[in-house]
Amino acid sequence: MTKRYDIVALGELNIDLILNDIQGFPEIGKEIIADHCTMTLGSSTAIFAANASSLGTKVAFLGLVGTDDFGDFIERSLRERGVDTGLLLRTSEHNSGITVCMSYAQDRANVTFPGSMNFLGYEQVKDLDFSCAKHVHISSVFLQEQLKRDIVPILKHIRQGGATISMDTQWDPAEKWDLPWDEVLPLLDVFMPNAQELEALTGEADLEKAIATVAGKVKTLVVKNGSKGSIMVSGGSRRAVPALLNPEPVDCIGAGDSFNAGFVAAFVKGCPLPDCQDNGNLTGAISTTAAGGTGAFSSPEAIEAAAKRFRK
Ligand SMILES: Nc1ncnc2c1ncn2[C@@H]1O[C@H](COP(=O)(O)OP(=O)(O)OP(=O)(O)O)[C@@H](O)[C@H]1O
Ligand SMILES: [Mg+2]
């Protein structure tokens, strides 16, 4: 049966307001000037959705934003990236989330207002029949309070619709890593944290021990490990693939989300798991060739040109 969507991306949405070339550091009671300011679509799940769409899959976003101007901006930005907004939820009860990012040469100082991001839960998704999608990808669960609380009923509800599920936790800012893992992991098809996240959530400082703790509990575990590549464990077999190393990355923003996009785009086509992993490694590497999380995925031609650099 043809599904309406290949992928539903379920997760957080926010605005990034980035201030550059700031003349000094902020101080209470004073005012300083930034010479550049950009407003862009933020959020790791949005990078995933945009890049999966650029890779040719039909992606819809299931997220919650305000009925405010920021919500309008987010909706428009998703559409511009080819992401279907038919499942996007709007609320007048909460304002859309925003991160104000003060960017300095050495690092960034961020202030985030999560807003509506904290209010997407089971109540909001229970009436959606997930048989509309082949696959659901969930990300940044620790940035979304209600999603975290309701994760088990949400996963069960998605499974009832017959969709497969992947999850990338991203980092837990509270560093509690408090999900009911024994219930969550068996409900996933693909669990895709990065190495630091897997170590933190298992409490194992050694990556191999962390992998061993989780691998038997989930169908497929994919661990992203930056410039070292990725490790996949599925059905008892382990496959480590070195990165298609970019020795001079422009930046590594969104490399993990781009990896997820490549992996899942192949997965929904029914490709064998090793091919999904190889495609993830390739799209992770492609992501490092341009600024930001979506810069390298602006068109099929741009993706192909970047991919050529990494093909043997
Ligand atoms: N310098 C690099 N050259 C080539 N590929 C890279 C490089 N850095 C990362 N990658 C690829 O991108 C993938 C994901 O990177 P990483 O492990 O940093 O994810 P992450 O920490 O989840 O990132 P994110 O910040 O997007 O959440 C890696 O598994 C690898 O395949
Ligand atoms: Mg990540």
CSV table of C-alpha atoms and ligand atoms in Angstrom, one decimal:
chain,number,residue,atom,x,y,z
A,1,MET,CA,0.0,0.0,0.0
A,2,THR,CA,1.3,3.5,-0.9
A,3,LYS,CA,1.7,5.6,2.2
A,4,ARG,CA,1.1,9.3,2.2
A,5,TYR,CA,4.5,10.0,3.8
A,6,ASP,CA,7.8,8.1,3.8
A,7,ILE,CA,8.8,9.7,7.0
A,8,VAL,CA,7.1,11.7,9.8
A,9,ALA,CA,9.6,13.7,11.7
A,10,LEU,CA,8.3,14.1,15.3
A,11,GLY,CA,10.1,16.6,17.4
A,12,GLU,CA,11.0,20.1,18.4
A,13,LEU,CA,10.8,23.3,16.3
A,14,ASN,CA,12.2,26.7,17.1
A,15,ILE,CA,13.7,29.8,15.7
A,16,ASP,CA,17.4,30.5,15.9
A,17,LEU,CA,18.2,34.3,16.2
A,18,ILE,CA,21.9,34.5,15.6
A,19,LEU,CA,23.8,37.7,16.5
A,20,ASN,CA,27.3,37.9,15.0
A,21,ASP,CA,30.2,40.4,15.2
A,22,ILE,CA,29.1,41.6,18.7
A,23,GLN,CA,31.1,44.5,20.1
A,24,GLY,CA,31.9,43.1,23.5
A,25,PHE,CA,30.1,40.9,26.0
A,26,PRO,CA,26.6,41.6,27.4
A,27,GLU,CA,26.5,43.3,30.8
A,28,ILE,CA,23.4,44.0,33.0
A,29,GLY,CA,22.4,47.6,32.7
A,30,LYS,CA,24.4,48.3,29.5
A,31,GLU,CA,23.7,47.9,25.8
A,32,ILE,CA,26.1,46.6,23.1
A,33,ILE,CA,25.8,46.4,19.3
A,34,ALA,CA,25.9,43.3,17.1
A,35,ASP,CA,26.9,44.1,13.4
A,36,HIS,CA,25.0,41.1,12.0
A,37,CYS,CA,21.8,39.3,12.8
A,38,THR,CA,20.2,36.3,11.1
A,39,MET,CA,16.9,34.6,11.9
A,40,THR,CA,16.8,30.9,10.8
A,41,LEU,CA,14.8,27.7,11.3
A,42,GLY,CA,16.5,26.0,14.3
A,43,SER,CA,16.1,22.5,15.8
A,44,SER,CA,17.9,19.3,15.1
A,45,THR,CA,14.7,17.5,14.0
A,46,ALA,CA,14.1,20.3,11.4
A,47,ILE,CA,17.6,19.7,10.0
A,48,PHE,CA,16.8,16.0,9.8
A,49,ALA,CA,13.5,16.7,8.0
A,50,ALA,CA,14.9,19.2,5.6
A,51,ASN,CA,17.8,17.0,4.6
A,52,ALA,CA,15.7,13.8,4.3
A,53,SER,CA,13.4,15.8,2.0
A,54,SER,CA,16.4,17.1,0.0
A,55,LEU,CA,17.4,13.4,-0.4
A,56,GLY,CA,14.1,12.7,-2.2
A,57,THR,CA,11.9,11.3,0.6
A,58,LYS,CA,8.3,12.5,1.3
A,59,VAL,CA,8.7,14.0,4.8
A,60,ALA,CA,6.0,15.6,7.0
A,61,PHE,CA,6.7,17.4,10.3
A,62,LEU,CA,4.7,16.7,13.4
A,63,GLY,CA,5.5,19.4,15.8
A,64,LEU,CA,3.9,22.1,17.9
A,65,VAL,CA,4.4,25.8,17.3
A,66,GLY,CA,2.5,29.0,18.4
A,67,THR,CA,0.0,30.8,16.3
A,68,ASP,CA,2.5,33.7,16.5
A,69,ASP,CA,4.8,35.2,13.8
A,70,PHE,CA,7.6,32.9,14.8
A,71,GLY,CA,5.3,30.0,14.2
A,72,ASP,CA,4.5,31.4,10.7
A,73,PHE,CA,8.2,31.7,10.0
A,74,ILE,CA,8.8,28.1,11.1
A,75,GLU,CA,6.0,26.8,8.9
A,76,ARG,CA,7.1,28.8,5.9
A,77,SER,CA,10.7,27.7,6.4
A,78,LEU,CA,9.8,24.0,6.5
A,79,ARG,CA,7.7,24.3,3.3
A,80,GLU,CA,10.6,26.1,1.5
A,81,ARG,CA,12.7,23.0,2.3
A,82,GLY,CA,10.1,20.7,0.8
A,83,VAL,CA,8.8,19.5,4.2
A,84,ASP,CA,5.0,18.8,4.3
A,85,THR,CA,3.4,20.9,7.1
A,86,GLY,CA,0.0,19.2,6.9
A,87,LEU,CA,0.6,17.6,10.4
A,88,LEU,CA,2.1,20.7,12.0
A,89,LEU,CA,0.1,21.7,15.1
A,90,ARG,CA,-0.4,25.4,16.1
A,91,THR,CA,-1.4,26.6,19.5
A,92,SER,CA,-2.5,29.9,20.9
A,93,GLU,CA,-1.7,28.8,24.4
A,94,HIS,CA,2.0,28.9,24.1
A,95,ASN,CA,4.5,31.0,22.1
A,96,SER,CA,6.9,29.3,19.7
A,97,GLY,CA,10.3,28.5,21.1
A,98,ILE,CA,13.4,30.6,20.3
A,99,THR,CA,17.1,30.4,20.9
A,100,VAL,CA,19.0,33.7,20.9
A,101,CYS,CA,22.5,32.8,20.0
A,102,MET,CA,25.3,35.3,20.7
A,103,SER,CA,28.1,34.1,18.5
A,104,TYR,CA,31.7,35.0,19.3
A,105,ALA,CA,34.9,33.7,17.6
A,106,GLN,CA,35.7,31.4,20.4
A,107,ASP,CA,32.2,30.1,21.3
A,108,ARG,CA,28.6,30.9,21.5
A,109,ALA,CA,26.4,32.0,24.4
A,110,ASN,CA,22.8,30.8,23.9
A,111,VAL,CA,19.6,31.6,25.7
A,112,THR,CA,16.6,29.4,24.9
A,113,PHE,CA,13.0,29.9,25.5
A,114,PRO,CA,11.4,26.4,24.8
A,115,GLY,CA,7.8,27.7,24.7
A,116,SER,CA,5.5,25.3,22.7
A,117,MET,CA,8.3,22.7,22.4
A,118,ASN,CA,7.5,21.6,25.9
A,119,PHE,CA,3.8,20.9,25.2
A,120,LEU,CA,3.8,18.2,22.4
A,121,GLY,CA,2.7,15.0,24.1
A,122,TYR,CA,0.4,12.0,23.7
A,123,GLU,CA,-2.7,14.2,23.9
A,124,GLN,CA,-1.6,16.1,20.7
A,125,VAL,CA,-0.8,12.9,18.7
A,126,LYS,CA,-3.3,10.3,19.9
A,127,ASP,CA,-5.9,11.1,17.1
A,128,LEU,CA,-3.4,10.8,14.3
A,129,ASP,CA,-3.4,7.4,12.5
A,130,PHE,CA,0.2,6.7,11.9
A,131,SER,CA,-0.7,4.3,9.1
A,132,CYS,CA,-0.2,7.4,6.9
A,133,ALA,CA,3.6,6.9,7.3
A,134,LYS,CA,6.1,4.3,6.6
A,135,HIS,CA,8.4,5.5,9.3
A,136,VAL,CA,8.5,8.0,12.2
A,137,HIS,CA,11.8,9.6,13.4
A,138,ILE,CA,11.9,11.1,16.8
A,139,SER,CA,14.7,13.4,18.0
A,140,SER,CA,15.7,15.6,21.0
A,141,VAL,CA,13.4,13.9,23.4
A,142,PHE,CA,15.1,15.6,26.4
A,143,LEU,CA,14.4,19.0,25.1
A,144,GLN,CA,10.6,18.4,25.1
A,145,GLU,CA,9.1,17.9,28.5
A,146,GLN,CA,5.8,16.5,27.6
A,147,LEU,CA,7.2,14.2,24.8
A,148,LYS,CA,9.6,12.8,27.3
A,149,ARG,CA,6.9,12.1,29.9
A,150,ASP,CA,4.6,10.5,27.3
A,151,ILE,CA,7.2,8.7,25.2
A,152,VAL,CA,6.0,5.1,25.9
A,153,PRO,CA,2.3,5.7,25.0
A,154,ILE,CA,3.4,7.7,21.9
A,155,LEU,CA,5.7,4.9,20.7
A,156,LYS,CA,3.0,2.3,21.3
A,157,HIS,CA,0.5,4.4,19.4
A,158,ILE,CA,2.8,4.9,16.4
A,159,ARG,CA,3.5,1.1,16.3
A,160,GLN,CA,-0.3,0.5,16.2
A,161,GLY,CA,-0.4,2.4,12.9
A,162,GLY,CA,2.3,0.0,11.6
A,163,ALA,CA,5.1,2.6,11.1
A,164,THR,CA,8.7,1.7,11.9
A,165,ILE,CA,10.5,4.1,14.4
A,166,SER,CA,13.9,5.5,14.8
A,167,MET,CA,15.1,7.7,17.7
A,168,ASP,CA,18.0,10.0,18.2
A,169,THR,CA,18.0,11.2,21.9
A,170,GLN,CA,20.4,14.1,21.4
A,171,TRP,CA,22.0,15.4,24.6
A,172,ASP,CA,20.1,15.7,27.9
A,173,PRO,CA,20.8,19.2,29.2
A,174,ALA,CA,19.8,18.0,32.7
A,175,GLU,CA,22.1,15.0,32.3
A,176,LYS,CA,19.6,12.7,34.0
A,177,TRP,CA,18.9,10.5,30.9
A,178,ASP,CA,15.7,9.5,32.6
A,179,LEU,CA,13.7,7.5,30.1
A,180,PRO,CA,12.2,4.1,30.9
A,181,TRP,CA,14.8,2.5,28.6
A,182,ASP,CA,13.7,-1.1,29.2
A,183,GLU,CA,10.3,-0.1,27.8
A,184,VAL,CA,11.5,2.3,25.1
A,185,LEU,CA,14.3,0.3,23.4
A,186,PRO,CA,12.1,-2.7,22.4
A,187,LEU,CA,9.6,-0.3,20.8
A,188,LEU,CA,12.3,1.1,18.4
A,189,ASP,CA,13.5,-0.2,15.1
A,190,VAL,CA,16.6,1.9,15.0
A,191,PHE,CA,18.2,3.7,18.0
A,192,MET,CA,20.8,6.3,16.9
A,193,PRO,CA,22.6,8.2,19.6
A,194,ASN,CA,26.1,9.5,19.3
A,195,ALA,CA,28.9,7.9,21.3
A,196,GLN,CA,28.9,10.5,24.2
A,197,GLU,CA,25.2,10.2,24.5
A,198,LEU,CA,25.3,6.4,24.6
A,199,GLU,CA,28.0,6.5,27.3
A,200,ALA,CA,26.1,9.0,29.3
A,201,LEU,CA,22.8,7.3,29.2
A,202,THR,CA,24.2,3.9,30.1
A,203,GLY,CA,26.6,5.3,32.7
A,204,GLU,CA,29.4,3.4,31.0
A,205,ALA,CA,32.6,5.4,30.3
A,206,ASP,CA,33.8,2.7,27.9
A,207,LEU,CA,32.1,2.8,24.5
A,208,GLU,CA,32.2,-0.9,23.9
A,209,LYS,CA,30.6,-1.6,27.3
A,210,ALA,CA,27.9,1.0,26.6
A,211,ILE,CA,27.2,-0.7,23.2
A,212,ALA,CA,27.0,-4.1,24.9
A,213,THR,CA,24.5,-2.7,27.5
A,214,VAL,CA,22.0,-1.5,24.8
A,215,ALA,CA,22.6,-3.7,21.8
A,216,GLY,CA,20.5,-6.7,22.9
A,217,LYS,CA,17.6,-4.5,23.8
A,218,VAL,CA,16.9,-2.8,20.5
A,219,LYS,CA,16.6,-4.2,16.9
A,220,THR,CA,19.3,-2.0,15.5
A,221,LEU,CA,21.7,0.3,17.3
A,222,VAL,CA,23.6,2.8,15.3
A,223,VAL,CA,26.3,4.8,17.2
A,224,LYS,CA,27.6,8.0,15.5
A,225,ASN,CA,31.2,8.8,16.5
A,226,GLY,CA,32.1,12.0,14.7
A,227,SER,CA,35.2,11.8,12.6
A,228,LYS,CA,35.7,8.2,13.6
A,229,GLY,CA,32.5,7.2,11.7
A,230,SER,CA,29.8,4.9,13.0
A,231,ILE,CA,29.1,1.5,14.6
A,232,MET,CA,26.0,-0.5,13.9
A,233,VAL,CA,24.9,-3.6,15.9
A,234,SER,CA,21.9,-5.5,14.6
A,235,GLY,CA,20.8,-9.1,15.0
A,236,GLY,CA,24.0,-9.9,16.9
A,237,SER,CA,26.4,-8.7,14.2
A,238,ARG,CA,28.5,-5.6,14.5
A,239,ARG,CA,29.7,-3.3,11.7
A,240,ALA,CA,32.1,-0.4,12.2
A,241,VAL,CA,32.5,2.0,9.3
A,242,PRO,CA,35.2,4.7,9.4
A,243,ALA,CA,34.1,8.2,8.4
A,244,LEU,CA,34.5,9.4,4.9
A,245,LEU,CA,36.9,11.8,6.5
A,246,ASN,CA,36.7,15.5,5.6
A,247,PRO,CA,40.0,16.8,6.8
A,248,GLU,CA,38.9,20.4,6.6
A,249,PRO,CA,35.2,20.5,7.7
A,250,VAL,CA,33.5,23.9,7.3
A,251,ASP,CA,31.7,23.0,10.5
A,252,CYS,CA,30.1,19.9,12.0
A,253,ILE,CA,26.7,21.5,12.8
A,254,GLY,CA,24.0,19.0,12.1
A,255,ALA,CA,26.4,16.2,10.9
A,256,GLY,CA,24.5,13.8,13.2
A,257,ASP,CA,21.1,14.9,11.9
A,258,SER,CA,22.4,14.6,8.3
A,259,PHE,CA,23.7,11.1,9.1
A,260,ASN,CA,20.2,10.2,10.4
A,261,ALA,CA,18.6,11.7,7.3
A,262,GLY,CA,20.8,9.6,5.0
A,263,PHE,CA,20.3,6.4,7.1
A,264,VAL,CA,16.5,6.8,7.3
A,265,ALA,CA,16.1,7.8,3.7
A,266,ALA,CA,17.7,4.5,2.7
A,267,PHE,CA,15.8,2.6,5.4
A,268,VAL,CA,12.4,3.7,4.1
A,269,LYS,CA,13.4,2.6,0.6
A,270,GLY,CA,13.9,-0.9,2.0
A,271,CYS,CA,17.7,-0.9,1.6
A,272,PRO,CA,19.7,-3.5,3.5
A,273,LEU,CA,21.0,-2.1,6.9
A,274,PRO,CA,24.7,-1.9,5.8
A,275,ASP,CA,23.6,0.3,2.9
A,276,CYS,CA,21.6,2.5,5.2
A,277,GLN,CA,24.7,2.9,7.4
A,278,ASP,CA,27.0,3.7,4.4
A,279,ASN,CA,24.5,6.3,3.2
A,280,GLY,CA,24.4,7.8,6.7
A,281,ASN,CA,28.2,8.0,6.7
A,282,LEU,CA,28.1,9.7,3.3
A,283,THR,CA,25.4,12.3,4.2
A,284,GLY,CA,27.2,13.0,7.6
A,285,ALA,CA,30.3,13.7,5.6
A,286,ILE,CA,28.5,15.8,3.0
A,287,SER,CA,27.1,17.9,5.9
A,288,THR,CA,30.6,19.0,6.9
A,289,THR,CA,31.3,20.5,3.5
A,290,ALA,CA,29.1,23.6,3.9
A,291,ALA,CA,28.0,25.9,6.8
A,292,GLY,CA,25.2,24.9,9.1
A,293,GLY,CA,23.1,21.8,9.2
A,294,THR,CA,21.3,22.2,5.8
A,295,GLY,CA,23.8,24.2,3.7
A,296,ALA,CA,25.2,21.2,1.8
A,297,PHE,CA,21.8,19.9,0.9
A,298,SER,CA,20.5,22.9,-1.0
A,299,SER,CA,19.8,21.0,-4.2
A,300,PRO,CA,20.2,17.5,-5.7
A,301,GLU,CA,23.1,18.9,-7.8
A,302,ALA,CA,24.9,20.3,-4.7
A,303,ILE,CA,24.4,17.0,-2.8
A,304,GLU,CA,25.8,15.0,-5.8
A,305,ALA,CA,28.8,17.4,-6.2
A,306,ALA,CA,29.6,17.0,-2.5
A,307,ALA,CA,29.1,13.2,-2.6
A,308,LYS,CA,31.6,12.9,-5.5
A,309,ARG,CA,34.3,14.2,-3.2
A,310,PHE,CA,33.9,11.2,-0.9
A,311,ARG,CA,33.4,8.4,-3.5
A,312,LYS,CA,36.4,6.2,-4.2
B,1,LIG,N1,35.1,15.4,9.9
B,1,LIG,C1,34.2,14.5,9.4
B,1,LIG,N2,34.4,14.0,8.2
B,1,LIG,C2,33.5,13.1,7.6
B,1,LIG,N3,32.4,12.7,8.3
B,1,LIG,C3,32.1,13.2,9.5
B,1,LIG,C4,33.0,14.1,10.1
B,1,LIG,N4,32.4,14.4,11.3
B,1,LIG,C5,31.3,13.7,11.4
B,1,LIG,N5,31.1,13.0,10.3
B,1,LIG,C6,30.0,12.0,10.0
B,1,LIG,O1,28.8,12.5,10.6
B,1,LIG,C7,28.3,11.5,11.5
B,1,LIG,C8,27.7,12.2,12.7
B,1,LIG,O2,28.6,13.0,13.4
B,1,LIG,P1,28.6,13.1,15.0
B,1,LIG,O3,29.0,11.9,15.6
B,1,LIG,O4,29.3,14.4,15.3
B,1,LIG,O5,27.0,13.3,15.3
B,1,LIG,P2,26.3,14.1,16.4
B,1,LIG,O6,27.2,14.3,17.6
B,1,LIG,O7,25.0,13.4,16.7
B,1,LIG,O8,26.1,15.5,15.7
B,1,LIG,P3,24.9,16.6,15.9
B,1,LIG,O9,25.7,17.8,16.5
B,1,LIG,O10,24.4,16.9,14.6
B,1,LIG,O11,23.9,16.1,16.9
B,1,LIG,C9,29.5,10.6,11.9
B,1,LIG,O12,29.1,9.4,12.3
B,1,LIG,C10,30.3,10.6,10.6
B,1,LIG,O13,29.7,9.7,9.7
B,2,MG,MG,23.4,14.3,17.5
